[in-house]
PDB file of C-alpha atoms in Angstrom:
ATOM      1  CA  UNK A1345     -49.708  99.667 -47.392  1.00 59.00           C
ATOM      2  CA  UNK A1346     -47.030 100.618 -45.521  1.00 64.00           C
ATOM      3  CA  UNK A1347     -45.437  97.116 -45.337  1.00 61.00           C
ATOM      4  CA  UNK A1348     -44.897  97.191 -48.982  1.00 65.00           C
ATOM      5  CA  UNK A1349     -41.811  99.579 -48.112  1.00 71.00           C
ATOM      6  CA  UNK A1350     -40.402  97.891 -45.927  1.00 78.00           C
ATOM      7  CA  UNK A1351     -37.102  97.116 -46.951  1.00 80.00           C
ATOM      8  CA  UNK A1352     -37.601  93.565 -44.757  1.00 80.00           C
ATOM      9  CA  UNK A1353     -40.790  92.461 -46.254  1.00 79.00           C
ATOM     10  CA  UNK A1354     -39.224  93.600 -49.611  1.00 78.00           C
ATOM     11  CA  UNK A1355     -36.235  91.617 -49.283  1.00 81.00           C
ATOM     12  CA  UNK A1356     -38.083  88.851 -48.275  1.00 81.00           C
ATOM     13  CA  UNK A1357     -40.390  89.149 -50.879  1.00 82.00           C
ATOM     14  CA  UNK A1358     -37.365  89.173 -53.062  1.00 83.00           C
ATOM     15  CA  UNK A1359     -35.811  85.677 -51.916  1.00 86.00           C
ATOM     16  CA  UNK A1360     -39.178  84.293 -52.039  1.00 83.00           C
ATOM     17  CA  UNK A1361     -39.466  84.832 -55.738  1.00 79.00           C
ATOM     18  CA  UNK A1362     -36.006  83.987 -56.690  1.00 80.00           C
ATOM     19  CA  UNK A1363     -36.784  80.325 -54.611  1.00 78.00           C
ATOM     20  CA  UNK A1364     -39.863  80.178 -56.606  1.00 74.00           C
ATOM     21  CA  UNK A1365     -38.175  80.334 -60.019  1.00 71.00           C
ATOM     22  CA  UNK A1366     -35.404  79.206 -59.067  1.00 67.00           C
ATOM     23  CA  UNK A1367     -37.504  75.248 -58.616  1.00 65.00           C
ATOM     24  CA  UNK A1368     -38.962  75.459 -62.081  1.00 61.00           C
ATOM     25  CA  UNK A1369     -35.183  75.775 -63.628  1.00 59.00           C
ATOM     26  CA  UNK A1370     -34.375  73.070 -61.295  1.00 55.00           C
ATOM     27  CA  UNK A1371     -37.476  70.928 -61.747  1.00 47.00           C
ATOM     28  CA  UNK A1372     -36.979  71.353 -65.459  1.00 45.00           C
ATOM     29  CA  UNK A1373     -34.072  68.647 -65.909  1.00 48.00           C
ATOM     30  CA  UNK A1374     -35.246  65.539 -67.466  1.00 57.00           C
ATOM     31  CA  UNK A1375     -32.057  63.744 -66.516  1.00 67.00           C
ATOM     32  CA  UNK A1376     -32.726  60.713 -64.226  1.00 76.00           C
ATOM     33  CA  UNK A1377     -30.090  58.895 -62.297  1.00 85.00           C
ATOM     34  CA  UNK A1378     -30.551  55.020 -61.647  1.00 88.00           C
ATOM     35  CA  UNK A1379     -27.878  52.449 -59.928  1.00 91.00           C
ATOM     36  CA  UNK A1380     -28.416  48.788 -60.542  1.00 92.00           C
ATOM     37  CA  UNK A1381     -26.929  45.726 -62.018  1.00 92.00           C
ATOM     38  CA  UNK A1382     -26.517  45.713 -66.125  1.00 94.00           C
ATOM     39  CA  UNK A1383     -27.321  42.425 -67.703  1.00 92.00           C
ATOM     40  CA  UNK A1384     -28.926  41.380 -71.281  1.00 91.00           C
ATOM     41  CA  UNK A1385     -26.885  43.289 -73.936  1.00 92.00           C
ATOM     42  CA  UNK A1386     -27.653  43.440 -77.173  1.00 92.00           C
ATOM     43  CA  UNK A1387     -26.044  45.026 -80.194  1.00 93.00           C
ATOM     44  CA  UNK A1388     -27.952  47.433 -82.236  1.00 91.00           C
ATOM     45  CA  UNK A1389     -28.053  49.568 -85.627  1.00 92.00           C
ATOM     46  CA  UNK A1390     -27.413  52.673 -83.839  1.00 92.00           C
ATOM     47  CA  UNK A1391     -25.565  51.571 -80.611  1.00 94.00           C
ATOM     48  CA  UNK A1392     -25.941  48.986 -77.243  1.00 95.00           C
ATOM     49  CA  UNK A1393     -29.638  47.638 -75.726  1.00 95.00           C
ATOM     50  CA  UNK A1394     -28.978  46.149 -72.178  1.00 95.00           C
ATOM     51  CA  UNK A1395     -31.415  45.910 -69.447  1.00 93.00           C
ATOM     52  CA  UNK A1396     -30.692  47.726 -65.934  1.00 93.00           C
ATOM     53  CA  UNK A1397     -32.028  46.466 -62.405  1.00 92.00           C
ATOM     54  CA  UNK A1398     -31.789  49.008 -60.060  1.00 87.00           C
ATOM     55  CA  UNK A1399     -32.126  48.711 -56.151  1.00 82.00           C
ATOM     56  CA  UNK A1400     -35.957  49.109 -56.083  1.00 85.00           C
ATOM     57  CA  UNK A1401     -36.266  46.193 -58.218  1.00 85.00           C
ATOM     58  CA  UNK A1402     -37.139  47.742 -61.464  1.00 88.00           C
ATOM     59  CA  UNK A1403     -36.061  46.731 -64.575  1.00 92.00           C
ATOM     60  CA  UNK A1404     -35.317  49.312 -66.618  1.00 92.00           C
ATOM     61  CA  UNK A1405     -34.363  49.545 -70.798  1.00 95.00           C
ATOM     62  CA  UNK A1406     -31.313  51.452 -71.414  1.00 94.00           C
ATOM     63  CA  UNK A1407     -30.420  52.195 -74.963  1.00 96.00           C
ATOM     64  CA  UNK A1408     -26.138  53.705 -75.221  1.00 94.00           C
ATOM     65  CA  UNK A1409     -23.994  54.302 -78.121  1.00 94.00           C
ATOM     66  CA  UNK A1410     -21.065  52.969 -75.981  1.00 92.00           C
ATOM     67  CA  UNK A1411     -21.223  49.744 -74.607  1.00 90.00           C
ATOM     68  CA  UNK A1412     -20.737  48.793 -71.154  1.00 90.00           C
ATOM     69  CA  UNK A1413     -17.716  47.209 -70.043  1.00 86.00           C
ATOM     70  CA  UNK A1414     -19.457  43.825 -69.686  1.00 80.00           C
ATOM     71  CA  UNK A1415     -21.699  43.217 -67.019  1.00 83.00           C
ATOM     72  CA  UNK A1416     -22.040  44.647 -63.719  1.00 87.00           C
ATOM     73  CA  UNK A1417     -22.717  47.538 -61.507  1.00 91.00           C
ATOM     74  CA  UNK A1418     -23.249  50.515 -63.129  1.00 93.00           C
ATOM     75  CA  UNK A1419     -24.293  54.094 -62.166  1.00 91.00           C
ATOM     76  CA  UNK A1420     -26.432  55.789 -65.040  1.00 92.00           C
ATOM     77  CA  UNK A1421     -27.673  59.217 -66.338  1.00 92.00           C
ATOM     78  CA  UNK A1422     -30.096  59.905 -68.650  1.00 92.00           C
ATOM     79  CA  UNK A1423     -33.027  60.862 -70.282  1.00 90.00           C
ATOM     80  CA  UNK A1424     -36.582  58.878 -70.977  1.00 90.00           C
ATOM     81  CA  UNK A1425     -38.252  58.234 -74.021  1.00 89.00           C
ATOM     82  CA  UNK A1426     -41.121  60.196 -74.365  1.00 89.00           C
ATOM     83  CA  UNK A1427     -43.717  57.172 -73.325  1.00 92.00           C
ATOM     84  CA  UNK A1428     -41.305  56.567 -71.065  1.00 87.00           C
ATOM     85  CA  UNK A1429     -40.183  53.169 -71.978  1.00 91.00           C
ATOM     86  CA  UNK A1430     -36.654  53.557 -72.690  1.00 93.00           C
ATOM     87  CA  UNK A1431     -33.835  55.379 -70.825  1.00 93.00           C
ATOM     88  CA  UNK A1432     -31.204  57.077 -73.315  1.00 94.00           C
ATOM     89  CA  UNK A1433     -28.119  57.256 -71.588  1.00 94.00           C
ATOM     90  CA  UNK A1434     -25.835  59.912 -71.639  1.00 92.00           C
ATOM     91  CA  UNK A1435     -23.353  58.914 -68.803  1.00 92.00           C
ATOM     92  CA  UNK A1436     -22.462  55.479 -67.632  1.00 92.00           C
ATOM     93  CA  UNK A1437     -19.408  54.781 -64.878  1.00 90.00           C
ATOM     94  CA  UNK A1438     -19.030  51.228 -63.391  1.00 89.00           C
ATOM     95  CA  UNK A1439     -19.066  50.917 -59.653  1.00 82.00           C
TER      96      UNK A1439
END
């Protein structure tokens, strides 16, 4: 057991766990970033509906309390719903 005092093996040990937690943190954020065309949108109660296509060819529901600035390329941020259906946008910049 004379590894374990190693001041080496103890640093590396070290760096190894703060990579290891250091992932969950980072795997942690739900926010999802998607760059595509913005077509189809719709006023709601509570804010703007429009449908985003991004470069793999998904279509993807988009719900913002802003609207966008007409149609177009957009880069979005956001969150899912929780079945994963909707995408609730919390930034939105045209391209």
């Amino acid at each position: 057991m004379r590894f374990v005092r190693d001041k080496y093996f103890l640093l590396c040990a070290a760096v190894a766990l703060v990579i290891v937690v250091s992932s969950f943190y980072i795997s942690e954020d739900e926010s999802d970033s998607h760059v595509g065309i913005v077509h189809d949108v719709h006023k709601s109660e509570n804010g703007f509906v429009f449908t985003l296509d991004d470069s793999s060819g998904e279509s993807i529901r988009c719900f913002s309390k802003t609207p966008p600035d007409g149609c177009g390329m957009y880069e979005i941020e956001g969150s899912f719903s929780d079945d994963g259906s909707m995408l609730f946008v919390s930034k939105m910049s045209k391209m």
